[in-house]
N, CA, C and O atoms as a Maestro MAE file, in Angstrom:
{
 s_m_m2io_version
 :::
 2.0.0
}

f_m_ct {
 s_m_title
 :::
 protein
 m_atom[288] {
  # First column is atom index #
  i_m_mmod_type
  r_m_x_coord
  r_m_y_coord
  r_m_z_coord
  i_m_residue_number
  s_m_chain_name
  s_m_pdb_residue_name
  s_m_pdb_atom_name
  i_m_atomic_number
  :::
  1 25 -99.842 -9.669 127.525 1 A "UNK " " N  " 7
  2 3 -98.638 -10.134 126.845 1 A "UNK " " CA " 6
  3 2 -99.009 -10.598 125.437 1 A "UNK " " C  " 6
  4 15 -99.364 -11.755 125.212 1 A "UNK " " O  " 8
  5 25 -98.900 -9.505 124.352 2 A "UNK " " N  " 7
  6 3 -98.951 -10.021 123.085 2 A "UNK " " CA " 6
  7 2 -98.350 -11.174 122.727 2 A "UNK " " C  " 6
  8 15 -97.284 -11.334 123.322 2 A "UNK " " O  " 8
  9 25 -98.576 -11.855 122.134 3 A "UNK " " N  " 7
  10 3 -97.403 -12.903 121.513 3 A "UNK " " CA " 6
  11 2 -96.837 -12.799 120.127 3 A "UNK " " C  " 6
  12 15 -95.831 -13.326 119.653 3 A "UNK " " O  " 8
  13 25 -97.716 -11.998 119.594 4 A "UNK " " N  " 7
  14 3 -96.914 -11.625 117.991 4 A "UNK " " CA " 6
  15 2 -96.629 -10.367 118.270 4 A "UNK " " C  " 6
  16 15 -97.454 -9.754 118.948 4 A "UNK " " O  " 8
  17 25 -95.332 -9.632 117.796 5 A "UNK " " N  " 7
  18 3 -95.095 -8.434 117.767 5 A "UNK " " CA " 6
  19 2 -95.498 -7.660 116.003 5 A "UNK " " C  " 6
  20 15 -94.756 -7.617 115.022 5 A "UNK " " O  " 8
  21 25 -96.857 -7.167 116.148 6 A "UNK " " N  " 7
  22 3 -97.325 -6.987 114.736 6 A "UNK " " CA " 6
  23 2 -96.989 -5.556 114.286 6 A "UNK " " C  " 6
  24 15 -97.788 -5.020 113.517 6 A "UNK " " O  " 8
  25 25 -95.701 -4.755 114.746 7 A "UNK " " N  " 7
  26 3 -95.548 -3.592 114.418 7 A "UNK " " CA " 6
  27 2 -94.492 -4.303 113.530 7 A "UNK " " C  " 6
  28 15 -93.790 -3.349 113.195 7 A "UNK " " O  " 8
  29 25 -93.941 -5.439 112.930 8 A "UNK " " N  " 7
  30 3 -92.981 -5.664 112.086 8 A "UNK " " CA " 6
  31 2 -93.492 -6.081 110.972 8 A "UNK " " C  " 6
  32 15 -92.845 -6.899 110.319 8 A "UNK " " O  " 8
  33 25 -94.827 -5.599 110.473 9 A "UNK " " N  " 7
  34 3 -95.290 -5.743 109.302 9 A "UNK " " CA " 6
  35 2 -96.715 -5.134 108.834 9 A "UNK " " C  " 6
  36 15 -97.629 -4.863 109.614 9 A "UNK " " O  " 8
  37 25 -96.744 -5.005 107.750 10 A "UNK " " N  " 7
  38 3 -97.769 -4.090 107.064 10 A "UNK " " CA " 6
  39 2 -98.749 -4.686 106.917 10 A "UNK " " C  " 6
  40 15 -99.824 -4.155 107.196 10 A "UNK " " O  " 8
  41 25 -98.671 -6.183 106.356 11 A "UNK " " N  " 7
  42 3 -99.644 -7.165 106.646 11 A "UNK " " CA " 6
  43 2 -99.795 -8.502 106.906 11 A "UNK " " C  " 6
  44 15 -98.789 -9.016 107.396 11 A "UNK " " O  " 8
  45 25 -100.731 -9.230 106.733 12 A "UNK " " N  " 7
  46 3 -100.714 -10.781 107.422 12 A "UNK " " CA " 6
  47 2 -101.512 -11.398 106.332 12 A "UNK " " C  " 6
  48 15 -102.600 -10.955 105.966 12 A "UNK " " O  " 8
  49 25 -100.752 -12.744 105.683 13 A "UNK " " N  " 7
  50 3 -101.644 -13.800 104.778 13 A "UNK " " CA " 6
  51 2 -101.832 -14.430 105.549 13 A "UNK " " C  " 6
  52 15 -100.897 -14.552 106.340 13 A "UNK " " O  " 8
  53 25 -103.076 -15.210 105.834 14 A "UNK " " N  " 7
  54 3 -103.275 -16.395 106.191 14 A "UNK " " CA " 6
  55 2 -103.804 -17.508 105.626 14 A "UNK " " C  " 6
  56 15 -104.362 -16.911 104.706 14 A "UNK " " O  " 8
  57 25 -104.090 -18.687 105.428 15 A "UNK " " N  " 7
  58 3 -104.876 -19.475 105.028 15 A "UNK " " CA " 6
  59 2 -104.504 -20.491 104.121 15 A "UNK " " C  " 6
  60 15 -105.142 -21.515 104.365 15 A "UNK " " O  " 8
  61 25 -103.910 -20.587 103.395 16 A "UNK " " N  " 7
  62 3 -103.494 -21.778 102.975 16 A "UNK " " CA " 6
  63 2 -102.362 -23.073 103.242 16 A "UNK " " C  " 6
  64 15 -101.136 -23.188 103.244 16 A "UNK " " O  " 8
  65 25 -103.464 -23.894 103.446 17 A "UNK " " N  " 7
  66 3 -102.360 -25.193 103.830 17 A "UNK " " CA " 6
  67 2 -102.766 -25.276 105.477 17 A "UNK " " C  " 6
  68 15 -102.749 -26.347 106.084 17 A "UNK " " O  " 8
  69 25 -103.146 -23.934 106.131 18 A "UNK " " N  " 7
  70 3 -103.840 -23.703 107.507 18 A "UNK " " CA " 6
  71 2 -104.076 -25.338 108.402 18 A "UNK " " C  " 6
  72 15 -103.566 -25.888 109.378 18 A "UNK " " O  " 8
  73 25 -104.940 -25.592 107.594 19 A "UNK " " N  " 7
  74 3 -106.370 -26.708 107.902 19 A "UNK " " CA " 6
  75 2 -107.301 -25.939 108.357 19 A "UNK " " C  " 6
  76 15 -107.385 -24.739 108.095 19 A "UNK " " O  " 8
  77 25 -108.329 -26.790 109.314 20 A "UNK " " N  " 7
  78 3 -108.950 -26.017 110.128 20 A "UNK " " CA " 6
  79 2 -109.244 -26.510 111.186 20 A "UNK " " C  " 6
  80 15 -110.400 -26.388 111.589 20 A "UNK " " O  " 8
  81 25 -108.154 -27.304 112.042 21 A "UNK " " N  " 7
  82 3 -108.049 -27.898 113.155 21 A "UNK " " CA " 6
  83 2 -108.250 -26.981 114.256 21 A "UNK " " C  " 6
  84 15 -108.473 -25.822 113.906 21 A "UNK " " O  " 8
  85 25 -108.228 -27.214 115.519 22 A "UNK " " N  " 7
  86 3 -108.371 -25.852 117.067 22 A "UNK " " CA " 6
  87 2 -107.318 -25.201 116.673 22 A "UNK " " C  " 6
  88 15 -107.494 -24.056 116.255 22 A "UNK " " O  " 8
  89 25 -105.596 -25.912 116.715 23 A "UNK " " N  " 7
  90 3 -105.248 -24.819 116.717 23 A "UNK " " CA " 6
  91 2 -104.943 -23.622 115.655 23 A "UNK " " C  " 6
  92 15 -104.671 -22.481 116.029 23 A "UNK " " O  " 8
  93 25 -105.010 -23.971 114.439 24 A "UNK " " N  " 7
  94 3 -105.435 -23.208 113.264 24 A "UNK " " CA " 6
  95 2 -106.720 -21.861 113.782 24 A "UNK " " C  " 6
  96 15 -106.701 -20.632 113.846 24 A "UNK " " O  " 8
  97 25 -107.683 -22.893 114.053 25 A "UNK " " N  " 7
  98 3 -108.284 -21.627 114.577 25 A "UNK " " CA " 6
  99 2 -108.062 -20.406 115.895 25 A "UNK " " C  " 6
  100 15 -108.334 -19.218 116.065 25 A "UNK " " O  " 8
  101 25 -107.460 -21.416 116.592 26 A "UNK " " N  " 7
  102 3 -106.740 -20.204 117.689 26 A "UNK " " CA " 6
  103 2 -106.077 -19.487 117.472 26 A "UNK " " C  " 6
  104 15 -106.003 -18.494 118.196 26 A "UNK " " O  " 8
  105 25 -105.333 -19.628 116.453 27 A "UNK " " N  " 7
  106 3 -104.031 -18.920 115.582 27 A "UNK " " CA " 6
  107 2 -104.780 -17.811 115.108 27 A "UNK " " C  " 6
  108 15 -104.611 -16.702 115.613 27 A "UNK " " O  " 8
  109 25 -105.801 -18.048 113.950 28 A "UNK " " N  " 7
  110 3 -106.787 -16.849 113.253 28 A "UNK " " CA " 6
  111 2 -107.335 -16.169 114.455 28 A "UNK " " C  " 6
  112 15 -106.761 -15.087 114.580 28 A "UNK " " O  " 8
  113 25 -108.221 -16.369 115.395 29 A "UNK " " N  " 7
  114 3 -108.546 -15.729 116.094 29 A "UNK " " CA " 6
  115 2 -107.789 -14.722 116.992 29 A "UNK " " C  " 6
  116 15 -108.256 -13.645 117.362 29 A "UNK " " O  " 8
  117 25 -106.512 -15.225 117.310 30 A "UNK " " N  " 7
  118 3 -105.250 -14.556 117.793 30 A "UNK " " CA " 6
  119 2 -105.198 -13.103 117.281 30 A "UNK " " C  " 6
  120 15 -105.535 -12.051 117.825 30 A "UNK " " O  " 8
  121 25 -104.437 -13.484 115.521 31 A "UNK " " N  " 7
  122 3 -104.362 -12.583 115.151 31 A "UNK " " CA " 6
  123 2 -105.988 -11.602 114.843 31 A "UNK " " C  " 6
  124 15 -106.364 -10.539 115.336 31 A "UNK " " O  " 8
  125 25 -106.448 -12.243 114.136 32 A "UNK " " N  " 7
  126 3 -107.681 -11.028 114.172 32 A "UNK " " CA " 6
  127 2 -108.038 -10.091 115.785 32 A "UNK " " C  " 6
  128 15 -108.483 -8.947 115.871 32 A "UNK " " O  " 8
  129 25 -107.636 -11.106 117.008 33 A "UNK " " N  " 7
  130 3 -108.152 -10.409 117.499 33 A "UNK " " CA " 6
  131 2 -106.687 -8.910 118.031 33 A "UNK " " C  " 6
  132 15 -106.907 -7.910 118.715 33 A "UNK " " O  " 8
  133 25 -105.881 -9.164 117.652 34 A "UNK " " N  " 7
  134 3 -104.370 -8.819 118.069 34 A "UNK " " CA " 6
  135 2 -104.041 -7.402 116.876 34 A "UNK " " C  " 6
  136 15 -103.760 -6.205 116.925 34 A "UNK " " O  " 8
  137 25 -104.256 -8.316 116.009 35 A "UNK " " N  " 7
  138 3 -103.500 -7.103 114.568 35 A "UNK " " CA " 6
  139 2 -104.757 -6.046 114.116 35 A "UNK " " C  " 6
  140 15 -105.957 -6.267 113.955 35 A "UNK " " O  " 8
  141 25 -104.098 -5.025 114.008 36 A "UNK " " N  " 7
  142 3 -104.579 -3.872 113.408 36 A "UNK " " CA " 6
  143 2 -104.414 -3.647 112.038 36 A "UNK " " C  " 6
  144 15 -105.226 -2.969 111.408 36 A "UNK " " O  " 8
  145 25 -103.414 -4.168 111.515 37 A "UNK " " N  " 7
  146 3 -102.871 -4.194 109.928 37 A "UNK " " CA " 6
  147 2 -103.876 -5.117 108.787 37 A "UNK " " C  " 6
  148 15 -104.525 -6.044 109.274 37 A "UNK " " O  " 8
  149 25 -103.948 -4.949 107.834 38 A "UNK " " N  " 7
  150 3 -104.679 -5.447 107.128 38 A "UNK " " CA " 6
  151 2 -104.263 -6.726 106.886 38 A "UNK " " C  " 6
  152 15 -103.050 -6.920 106.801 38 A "UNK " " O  " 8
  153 25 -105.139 -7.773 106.738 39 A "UNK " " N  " 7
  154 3 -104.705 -8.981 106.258 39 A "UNK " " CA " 6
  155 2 -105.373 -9.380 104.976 39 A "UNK " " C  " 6
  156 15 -106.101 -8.665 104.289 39 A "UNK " " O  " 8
  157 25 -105.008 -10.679 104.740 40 A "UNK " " N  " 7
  158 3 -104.999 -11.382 103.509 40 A "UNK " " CA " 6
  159 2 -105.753 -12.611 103.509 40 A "UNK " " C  " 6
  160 15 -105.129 -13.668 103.413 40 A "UNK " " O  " 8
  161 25 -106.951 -12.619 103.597 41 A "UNK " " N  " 7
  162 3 -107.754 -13.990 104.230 41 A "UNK " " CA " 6
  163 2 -107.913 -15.417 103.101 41 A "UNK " " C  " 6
  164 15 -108.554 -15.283 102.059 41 A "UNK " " O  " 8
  165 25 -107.477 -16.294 103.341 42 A "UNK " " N  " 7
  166 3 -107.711 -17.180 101.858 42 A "UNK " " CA " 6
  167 2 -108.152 -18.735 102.490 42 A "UNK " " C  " 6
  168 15 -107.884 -19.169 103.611 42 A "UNK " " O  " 8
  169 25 -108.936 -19.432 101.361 43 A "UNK " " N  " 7
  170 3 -108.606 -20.941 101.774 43 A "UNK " " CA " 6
  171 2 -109.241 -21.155 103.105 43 A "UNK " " C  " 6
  172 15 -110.355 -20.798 103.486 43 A "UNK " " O  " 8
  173 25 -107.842 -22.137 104.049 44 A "UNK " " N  " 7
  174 3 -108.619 -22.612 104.989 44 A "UNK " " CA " 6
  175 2 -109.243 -21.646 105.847 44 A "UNK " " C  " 6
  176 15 -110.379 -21.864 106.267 44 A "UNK " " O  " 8
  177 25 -108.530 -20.450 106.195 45 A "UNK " " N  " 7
  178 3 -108.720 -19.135 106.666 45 A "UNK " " CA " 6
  179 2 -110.288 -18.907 106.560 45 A "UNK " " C  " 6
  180 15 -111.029 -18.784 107.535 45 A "UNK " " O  " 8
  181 25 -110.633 -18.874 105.398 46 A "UNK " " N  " 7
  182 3 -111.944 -18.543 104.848 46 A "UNK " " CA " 6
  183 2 -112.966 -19.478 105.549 46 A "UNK " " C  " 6
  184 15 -114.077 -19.111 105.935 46 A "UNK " " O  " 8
  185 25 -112.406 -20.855 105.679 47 A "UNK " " N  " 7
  186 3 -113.512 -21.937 106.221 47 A "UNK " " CA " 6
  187 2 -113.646 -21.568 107.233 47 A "UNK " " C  " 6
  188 15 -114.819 -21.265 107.448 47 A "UNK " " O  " 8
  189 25 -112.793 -21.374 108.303 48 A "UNK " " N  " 7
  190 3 -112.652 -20.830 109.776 48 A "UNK " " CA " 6
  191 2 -113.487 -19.940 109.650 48 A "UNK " " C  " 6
  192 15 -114.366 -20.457 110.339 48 A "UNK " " O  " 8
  193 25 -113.935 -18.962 109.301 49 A "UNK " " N  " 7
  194 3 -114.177 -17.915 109.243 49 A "UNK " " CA " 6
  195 2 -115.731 -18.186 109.358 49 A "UNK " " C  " 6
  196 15 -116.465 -17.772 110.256 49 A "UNK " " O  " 8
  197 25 -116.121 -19.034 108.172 50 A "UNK " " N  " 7
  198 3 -117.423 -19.628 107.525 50 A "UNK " " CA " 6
  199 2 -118.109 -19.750 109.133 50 A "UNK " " C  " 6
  200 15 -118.980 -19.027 109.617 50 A "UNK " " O  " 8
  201 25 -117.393 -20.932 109.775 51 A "UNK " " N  " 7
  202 3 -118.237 -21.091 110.947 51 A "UNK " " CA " 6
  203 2 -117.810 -20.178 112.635 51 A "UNK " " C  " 6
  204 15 -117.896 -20.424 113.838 51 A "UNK " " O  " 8
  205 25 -117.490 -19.421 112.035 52 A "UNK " " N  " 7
  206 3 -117.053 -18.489 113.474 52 A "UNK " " CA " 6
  207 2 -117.267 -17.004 112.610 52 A "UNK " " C  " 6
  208 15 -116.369 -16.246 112.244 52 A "UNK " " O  " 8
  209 25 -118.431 -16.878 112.450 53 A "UNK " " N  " 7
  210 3 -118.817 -15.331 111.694 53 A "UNK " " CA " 6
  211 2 -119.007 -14.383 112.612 53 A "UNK " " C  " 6
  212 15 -119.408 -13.280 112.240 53 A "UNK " " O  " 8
  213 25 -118.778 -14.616 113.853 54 A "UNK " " N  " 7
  214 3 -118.493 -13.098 114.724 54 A "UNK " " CA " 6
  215 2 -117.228 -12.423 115.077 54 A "UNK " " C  " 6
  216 15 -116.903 -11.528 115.857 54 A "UNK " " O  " 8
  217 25 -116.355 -13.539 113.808 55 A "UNK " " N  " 7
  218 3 -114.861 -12.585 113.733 55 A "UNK " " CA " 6
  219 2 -114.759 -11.638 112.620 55 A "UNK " " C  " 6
  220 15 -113.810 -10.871 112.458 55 A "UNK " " O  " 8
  221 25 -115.925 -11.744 111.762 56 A "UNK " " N  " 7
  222 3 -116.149 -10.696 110.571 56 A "UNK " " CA " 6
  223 2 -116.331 -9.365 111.352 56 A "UNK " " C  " 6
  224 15 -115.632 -8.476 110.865 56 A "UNK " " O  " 8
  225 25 -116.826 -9.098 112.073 57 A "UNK " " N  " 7
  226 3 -117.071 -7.410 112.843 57 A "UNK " " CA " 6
  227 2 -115.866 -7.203 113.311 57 A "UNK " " C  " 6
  228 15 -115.739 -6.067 113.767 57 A "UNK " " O  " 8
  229 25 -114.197 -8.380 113.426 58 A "UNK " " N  " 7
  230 3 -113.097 -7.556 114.150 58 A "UNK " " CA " 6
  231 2 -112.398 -7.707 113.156 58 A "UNK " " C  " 6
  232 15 -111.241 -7.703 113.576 58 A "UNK " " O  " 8
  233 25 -112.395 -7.848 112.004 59 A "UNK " " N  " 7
  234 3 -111.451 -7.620 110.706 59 A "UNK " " CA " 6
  235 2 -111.039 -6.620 111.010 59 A "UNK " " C  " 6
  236 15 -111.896 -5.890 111.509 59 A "UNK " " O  " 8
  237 25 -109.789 -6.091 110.924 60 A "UNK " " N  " 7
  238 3 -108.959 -4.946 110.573 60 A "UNK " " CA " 6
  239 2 -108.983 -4.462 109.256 60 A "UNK " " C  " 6
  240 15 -108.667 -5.235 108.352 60 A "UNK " " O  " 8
  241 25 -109.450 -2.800 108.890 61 A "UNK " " N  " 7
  242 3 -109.652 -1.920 108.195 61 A "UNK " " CA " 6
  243 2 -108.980 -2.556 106.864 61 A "UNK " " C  " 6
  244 15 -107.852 -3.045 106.916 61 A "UNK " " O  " 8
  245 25 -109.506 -2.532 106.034 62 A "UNK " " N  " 7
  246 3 -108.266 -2.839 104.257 62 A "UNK " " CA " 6
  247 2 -108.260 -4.026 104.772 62 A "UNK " " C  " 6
  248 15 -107.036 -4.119 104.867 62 A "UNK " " O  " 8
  249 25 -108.911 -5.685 105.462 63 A "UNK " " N  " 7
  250 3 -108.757 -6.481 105.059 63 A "UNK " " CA " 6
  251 2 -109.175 -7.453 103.668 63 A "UNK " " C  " 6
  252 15 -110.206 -6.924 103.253 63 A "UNK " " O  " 8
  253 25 -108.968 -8.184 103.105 64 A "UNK " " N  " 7
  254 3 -109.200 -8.677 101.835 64 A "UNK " " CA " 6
  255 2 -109.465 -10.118 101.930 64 A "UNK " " C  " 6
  256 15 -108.439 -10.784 102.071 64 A "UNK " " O  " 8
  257 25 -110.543 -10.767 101.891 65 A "UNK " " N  " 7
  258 3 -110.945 -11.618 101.570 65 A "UNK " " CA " 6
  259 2 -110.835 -12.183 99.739 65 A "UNK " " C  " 6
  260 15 -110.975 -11.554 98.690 65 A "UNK " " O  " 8
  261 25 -110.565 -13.451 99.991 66 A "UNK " " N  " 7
  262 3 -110.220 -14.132 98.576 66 A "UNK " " CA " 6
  263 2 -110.773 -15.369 98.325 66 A "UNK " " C  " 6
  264 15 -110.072 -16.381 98.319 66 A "UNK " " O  " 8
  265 25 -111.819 -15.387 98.142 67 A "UNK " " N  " 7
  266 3 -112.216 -16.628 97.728 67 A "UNK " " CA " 6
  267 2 -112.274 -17.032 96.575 67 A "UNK " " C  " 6
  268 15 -112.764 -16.276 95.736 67 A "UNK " " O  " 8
  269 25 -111.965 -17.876 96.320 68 A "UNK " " N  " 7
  270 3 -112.106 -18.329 94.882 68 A "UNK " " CA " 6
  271 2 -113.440 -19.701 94.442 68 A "UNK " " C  " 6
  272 15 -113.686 -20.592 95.255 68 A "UNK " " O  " 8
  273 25 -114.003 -19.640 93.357 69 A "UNK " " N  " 7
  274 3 -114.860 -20.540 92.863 69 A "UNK " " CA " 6
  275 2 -115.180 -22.064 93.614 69 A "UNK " " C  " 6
  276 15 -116.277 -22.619 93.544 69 A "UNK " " O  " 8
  277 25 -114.247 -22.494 94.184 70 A "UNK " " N  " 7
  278 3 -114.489 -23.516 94.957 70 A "UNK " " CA " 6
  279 2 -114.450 -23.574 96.518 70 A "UNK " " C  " 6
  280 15 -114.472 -24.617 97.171 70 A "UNK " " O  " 8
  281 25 -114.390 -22.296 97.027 71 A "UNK " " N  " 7
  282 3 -114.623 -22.031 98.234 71 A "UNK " " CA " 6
  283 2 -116.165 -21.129 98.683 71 A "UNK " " C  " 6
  284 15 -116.726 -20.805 99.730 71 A "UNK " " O  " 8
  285 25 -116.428 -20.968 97.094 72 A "UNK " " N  " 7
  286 3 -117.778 -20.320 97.621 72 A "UNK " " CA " 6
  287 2 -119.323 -21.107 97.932 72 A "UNK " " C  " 6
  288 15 -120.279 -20.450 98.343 72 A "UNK " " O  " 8
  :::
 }
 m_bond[287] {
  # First column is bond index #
  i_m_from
  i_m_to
  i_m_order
  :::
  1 1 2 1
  2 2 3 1
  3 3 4 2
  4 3 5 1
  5 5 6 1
  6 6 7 1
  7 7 8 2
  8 7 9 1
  9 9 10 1
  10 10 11 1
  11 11 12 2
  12 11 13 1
  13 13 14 1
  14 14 15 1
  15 15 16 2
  16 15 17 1
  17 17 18 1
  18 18 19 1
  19 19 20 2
  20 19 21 1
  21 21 22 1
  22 22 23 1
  23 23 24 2
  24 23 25 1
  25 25 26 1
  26 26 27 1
  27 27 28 2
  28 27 29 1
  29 29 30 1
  30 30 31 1
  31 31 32 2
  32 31 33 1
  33 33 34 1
  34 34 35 1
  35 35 36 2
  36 35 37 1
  37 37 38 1
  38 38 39 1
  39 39 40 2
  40 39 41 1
  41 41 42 1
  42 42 43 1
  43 43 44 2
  44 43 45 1
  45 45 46 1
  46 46 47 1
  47 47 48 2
  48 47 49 1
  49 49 50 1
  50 50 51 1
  51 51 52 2
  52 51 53 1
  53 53 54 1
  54 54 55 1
  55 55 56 2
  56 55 57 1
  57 57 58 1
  58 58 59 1
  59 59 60 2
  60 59 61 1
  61 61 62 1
  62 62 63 1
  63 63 64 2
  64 63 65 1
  65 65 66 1
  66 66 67 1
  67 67 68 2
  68 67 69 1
  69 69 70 1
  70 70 71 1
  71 71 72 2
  72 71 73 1
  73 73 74 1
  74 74 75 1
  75 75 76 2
  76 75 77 1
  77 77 78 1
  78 78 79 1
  79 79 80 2
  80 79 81 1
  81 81 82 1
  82 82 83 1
  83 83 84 2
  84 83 85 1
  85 85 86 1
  86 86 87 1
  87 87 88 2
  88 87 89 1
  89 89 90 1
  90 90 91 1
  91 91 92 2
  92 91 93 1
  93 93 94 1
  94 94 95 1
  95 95 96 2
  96 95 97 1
  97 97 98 1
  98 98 99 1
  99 99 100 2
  100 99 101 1
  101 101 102 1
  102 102 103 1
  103 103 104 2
  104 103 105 1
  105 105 106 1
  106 106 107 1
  107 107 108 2
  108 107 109 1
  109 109 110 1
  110 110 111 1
  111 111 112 2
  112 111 113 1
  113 113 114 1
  114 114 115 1
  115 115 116 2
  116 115 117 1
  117 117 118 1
  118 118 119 1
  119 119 120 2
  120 119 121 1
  121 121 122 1
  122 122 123 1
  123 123 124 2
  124 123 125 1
  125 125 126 1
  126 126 127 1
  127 127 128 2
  128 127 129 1
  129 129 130 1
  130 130 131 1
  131 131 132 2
  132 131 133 1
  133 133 134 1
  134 134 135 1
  135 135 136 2
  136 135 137 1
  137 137 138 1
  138 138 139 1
  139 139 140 2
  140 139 141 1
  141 141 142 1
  142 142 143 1
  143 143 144 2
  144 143 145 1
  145 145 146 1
  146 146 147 1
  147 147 148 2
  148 147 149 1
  149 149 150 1
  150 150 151 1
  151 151 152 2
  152 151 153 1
  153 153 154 1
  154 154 155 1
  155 155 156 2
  156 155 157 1
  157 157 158 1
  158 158 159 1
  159 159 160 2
  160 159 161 1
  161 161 162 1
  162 162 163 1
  163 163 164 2
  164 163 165 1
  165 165 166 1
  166 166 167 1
  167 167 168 2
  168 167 169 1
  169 169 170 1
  170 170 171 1
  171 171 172 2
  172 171 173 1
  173 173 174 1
  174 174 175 1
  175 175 176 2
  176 175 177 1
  177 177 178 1
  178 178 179 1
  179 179 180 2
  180 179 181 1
  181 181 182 1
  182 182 183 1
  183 183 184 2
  184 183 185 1
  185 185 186 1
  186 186 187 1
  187 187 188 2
  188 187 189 1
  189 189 190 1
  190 190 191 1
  191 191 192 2
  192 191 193 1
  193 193 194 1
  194 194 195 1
  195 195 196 2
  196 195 197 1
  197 197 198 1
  198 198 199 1
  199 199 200 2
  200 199 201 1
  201 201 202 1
  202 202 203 1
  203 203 204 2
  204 203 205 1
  205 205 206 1
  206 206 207 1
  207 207 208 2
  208 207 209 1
  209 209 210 1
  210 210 211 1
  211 211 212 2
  212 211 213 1
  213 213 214 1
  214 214 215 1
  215 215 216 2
  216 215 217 1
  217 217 218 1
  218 218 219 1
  219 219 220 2
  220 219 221 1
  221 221 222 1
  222 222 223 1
  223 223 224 2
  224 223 225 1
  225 225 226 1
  226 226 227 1
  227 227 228 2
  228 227 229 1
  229 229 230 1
  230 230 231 1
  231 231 232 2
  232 231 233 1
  233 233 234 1
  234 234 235 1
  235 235 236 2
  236 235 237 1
  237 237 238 1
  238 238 239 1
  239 239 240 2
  240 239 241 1
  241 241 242 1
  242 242 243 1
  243 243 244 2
  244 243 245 1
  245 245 246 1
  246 246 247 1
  247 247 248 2
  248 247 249 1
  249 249 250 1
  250 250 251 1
  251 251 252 2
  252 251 253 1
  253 253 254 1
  254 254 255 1
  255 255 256 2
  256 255 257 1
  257 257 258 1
  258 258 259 1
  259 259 260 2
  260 259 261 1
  261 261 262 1
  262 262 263 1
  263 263 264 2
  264 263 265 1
  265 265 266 1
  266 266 267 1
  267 267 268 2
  268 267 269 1
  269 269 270 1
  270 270 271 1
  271 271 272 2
  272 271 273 1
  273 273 274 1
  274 274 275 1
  275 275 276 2
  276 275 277 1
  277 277 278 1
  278 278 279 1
  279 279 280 2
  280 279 281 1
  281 281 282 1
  282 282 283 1
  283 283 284 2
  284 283 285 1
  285 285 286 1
  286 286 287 1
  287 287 288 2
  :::
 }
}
């Protein structure tokens, strides 16, 4: 039982304003592990990411990472 129906969009932003509380991260992990469509990774997104780096191998194709100068 999906819980997002991700055929109603081309893509997914995530990350700002996020935090990076559990469920923030359950949310990212959701979708990464759910959507096929490219997303838009930013911000808190990015921190999540930082310490859970075995969701980098299920990125969906054309995703885009954005970090900017103070997230690196």
């Amino acid at each position: 039982n999906k819980p997002i129906d991700f055929s109603l969009y081309t893509s997914i932003g995530i990350g700002p304003a996020i935090r990076s509380d559990k469920d923030s991260v359950s949310l990212l992990e959701l979708i990464i592990s759910y959507s096929k469509i490219p997303l838009v990774i930013d911000a808190d997104a990015l921190t999540i990411l930082s310490g859970k780096t075995e969701l980098l191998s299920q990125l969906p194709s054309k995703t885009i990472l954005t970090p900017h100068s103070k997230e690196c």
